[in-house]
Each structure stands twice: as structure tokens, then as C-alpha cells.
Coordinates of C-alpha atoms in Angstrom, one line a residue:
M186 CA 226.5 71.6 133.1
D187 CA 226.8 72.9 136.6
T188 CA 225.1 76.0 138.1
K189 CA 228.2 78.3 137.6
E190 CA 228.6 77.5 134.2
S191 CA 224.8 78.0 133.5
I192 CA 225.3 81.4 135.1
Q193 CA 228.3 82.4 133.2
R194 CA 226.3 81.4 129.9
L195 CA 223.4 83.7 131.1
A196 CA 226.0 86.4 131.4
E197 CA 227.3 85.7 128.0
F198 CA 223.8 85.6 126.3
S199 CA 223.0 89.0 128.2
S200 CA 226.2 90.5 126.6
E201 CA 225.2 89.3 123.0
I202 CA 221.5 91.0 123.4
R203 CA 223.1 93.9 124.4
E204 CA 225.4 93.8 121.4
I205 CA 222.8 93.2 119.2
T206 CA 220.7 96.0 120.7
L207 CA 223.3 98.5 120.0
K208 CA 223.9 97.3 116.6
R209 CA 220.2 98.0 115.8
L210 CA 220.5 101.3 117.2
E211 CA 223.6 102.3 115.2
E212 CA 221.2 102.0 112.1
V213 CA 218.8 105.0 113.3
P214 CA 218.9 107.3 110.5
D215 CA 220.1 110.8 111.5
G216 CA 216.9 113.1 112.7
F217 CA 214.9 110.2 113.6
I218 CA 216.0 109.7 117.6
N219 CA 212.6 111.1 118.7
W220 CA 210.6 109.8 115.9
R221 CA 207.5 107.7 117.1
L222 CA 205.4 105.3 115.4
N223 CA 202.4 106.9 116.8
N224 CA 201.2 109.3 119.5
T225 CA 201.3 106.5 122.1
A226 CA 204.5 104.7 121.0
M227 CA 207.9 105.2 122.3
S228 CA 210.6 107.0 120.1
F229 CA 214.1 105.5 119.6
A230 CA 215.4 107.8 122.6
H231 CA 212.5 106.7 124.6
L232 CA 213.5 103.0 124.1
V233 CA 217.0 103.5 124.9
K234 CA 216.2 105.6 128.4
H235 CA 213.5 102.6 129.0
I236 CA 216.0 99.8 128.7
I237 CA 218.4 101.8 131.1
D238 CA 215.7 102.3 133.5
V239 CA 215.4 98.4 133.6
D240 CA 219.2 98.1 133.9
E241 CA 219.2 100.4 136.9
L242 CA 216.2 98.3 138.4
F243 CA 218.2 95.3 138.1
F244 CA 221.3 96.8 139.4
S245 CA 219.5 97.9 142.6
L246 CA 218.0 94.8 143.2
S247 CA 221.0 92.8 142.7
T248 CA 223.5 94.9 144.4
T249 CA 221.5 96.1 147.5
N250 CA 219.1 94.4 150.0
K251 CA 216.1 96.1 148.1
R252 CA 214.0 92.8 146.9
T253 CA 210.9 94.4 145.7
F254 CA 210.2 96.3 142.6
K255 CA 207.5 98.2 140.6
W256 CA 207.1 97.5 137.0
E257 CA 206.2 100.2 134.9
M258 CA 205.0 100.1 131.4
G259 CA 207.4 102.6 129.3
S260 CA 204.7 103.7 127.2
E261 CA 202.9 105.2 130.2
E262 CA 205.9 107.3 130.6
P263 CA 205.7 110.9 129.6
H264 CA 207.4 111.0 126.0
L265 CA 210.9 111.5 126.1
D266 CA 212.4 114.2 123.4
V267 CA 216.3 114.6 123.6
D268 CA 218.8 116.1 121.6
E269 CA 221.8 114.4 119.6
T270 CA 224.1 114.9 122.7
I271 CA 221.8 113.6 125.2
Y272 CA 220.9 110.6 122.6
K273 CA 224.8 109.8 122.5
S274 CA 225.1 109.9 125.9
L275 CA 222.2 107.6 126.8
I276 CA 223.8 105.0 123.9
K277 CA 227.2 105.2 125.8
T278 CA 225.3 104.4 129.1
L279 CA 223.5 101.5 127.6
K280 CA 226.9 100.3 126.5
S281 CA 228.5 100.4 129.7
N282 CA 225.5 99.1 131.4
G283 CA 225.6 96.2 129.3
E284 CA 229.0 95.3 130.7
K285 CA 228.0 96.2 134.0
R286 CA 225.0 93.6 133.7
N287 CA 227.5 91.2 132.4
V288 CA 229.7 91.3 135.4
I289 CA 226.8 91.4 137.9
I290 CA 225.2 88.4 136.5
S291 CA 228.6 86.4 136.5
E292 CA 229.0 87.2 140.2
F293 CA 225.7 85.2 141.0
N294 CA 226.2 81.7 142.7
A295 CA 223.9 78.7 143.2
T296 CA 222.4 80.2 146.2
T297 CA 222.0 84.0 145.3
I298 CA 220.5 83.1 141.8
N299 CA 217.5 81.7 143.6
H300 CA 217.0 84.4 146.0
F301 CA 213.6 85.8 145.5
V302 CA 212.3 89.4 144.2
R303 CA 208.9 90.6 144.5
N304 CA 207.0 92.8 142.6
E305 CA 204.3 95.6 143.8
K306 CA 201.7 92.9 143.7
G307 CA 203.7 90.8 146.0
E308 CA 204.3 88.2 143.3
E309 CA 207.8 86.7 144.0
M310 CA 210.3 85.3 141.5
T311 CA 214.1 84.2 141.5
F312 CA 216.7 86.4 140.3
W313 CA 217.1 84.0 137.4
W314 CA 213.4 84.4 136.3
F315 CA 213.8 88.0 137.1
I316 CA 216.8 88.5 134.5
M317 CA 215.3 86.1 132.0
R318 CA 212.0 87.8 132.0
K319 CA 212.2 91.0 133.3
V320 CA 215.6 92.0 131.8
L321 CA 216.6 90.0 128.8
E322 CA 213.2 89.1 127.3
H323 CA 212.3 92.9 127.9
E324 CA 215.1 93.7 126.0
T325 CA 214.8 91.7 123.3
Y326 CA 210.9 92.5 122.9
H327 CA 212.2 96.3 122.6
R328 CA 214.9 95.5 120.0
G329 CA 212.4 93.7 117.9
Q330 CA 210.3 96.9 118.1
I331 CA 213.4 99.0 117.2
A332 CA 214.0 96.7 114.3
A333 CA 210.4 97.1 113.3
Y334 CA 210.6 100.9 113.1
L335 CA 213.6 100.8 111.3
K336 CA 212.0 98.5 108.6
V337 CA 209.1 101.1 108.4
L338 CA 211.3 104.1 108.1
K339 CA 213.5 102.3 105.6
G340 CA 210.3 101.5 103.4
E341 CA 211.1 97.9 103.6
S342 CA 208.0 95.5 103.8
S343 CA 207.9 92.3 106.0
Q344 CA 208.5 89.1 104.1
L345 CA 205.9 86.7 105.1

């Protein structure tokens, strides 16, 4: 498989991840968008905003000359409490960002996918690594969190 084909598969994988995240979010019961598991956990709305923030970081790094980023943990942000209208807007943004993310990833080539970005500690990683770990793995982690929250709300027990 050549690099361009690998990049295209990465873009498709990115789209699949977002599609499943959106599917999980459709399951959030009415009235529970601001529900939190505990006082330090993020709500569904906060998780959506947090994933959008990572999208925006990726867009900034990949479409500008900016190559340094600061990684912030979502639970350290002030709690987000939104109404239904804002939540629906966040979901629309999450959907459109997924489409934009696919296009941006698809536009990488063998050279640009290997350009370096650097975190606030000076640690370097390639765009490929940033996409895999900081964008896709990060979203998958939070999608699992969303699924676990949904199980708690629906009264389901985990099957071991």
C-alpha cells in the first residue's frame, strides 16, 4: 500500500470514528445533555465541546504555519452547561468538523504527514502520530465514555 492510499484509509477511518460518535450522541435521553456522572466528570454537552476543541486544534495546526500546541485535559475546564439549542448547534458543528477533518487528512501527502508538531513541553511528533493519538484515539476514548454514561443512564449492567 502506498502512502497516499494509507492517508486515504486514515481519512476514512476518521470519518467512521465520527459517524459512530454521532450515533452514540443520538442516544442521549432528552433532558440529560448536561448530566454528569459526578462533580468532576464532563457532561455529554461538555464532551461534545471538548471533541470540537480538539478538532479546532487540529485544523489550526494543519492549515496554518502554527506547529506548537498546548494539550489541556477536558475535566480541568470549567463545567459546560448548555440549553438544547446550543447543544444541537454543537452536534451540527461536530458533524461538519468530521467532514472537514476528512478533507484535511485526505490532503496530506508523504511529506506533509511527516511534518512535526510540538507540544508545550517541546515533545515532537509527526502529524500522522498527532492524528492517530491526539485526534482519533482521543475521540475514541471519549466515545467509550459516552457509551458508559449511556449504560448508566439506561440502567444496563456491563457484561464481563
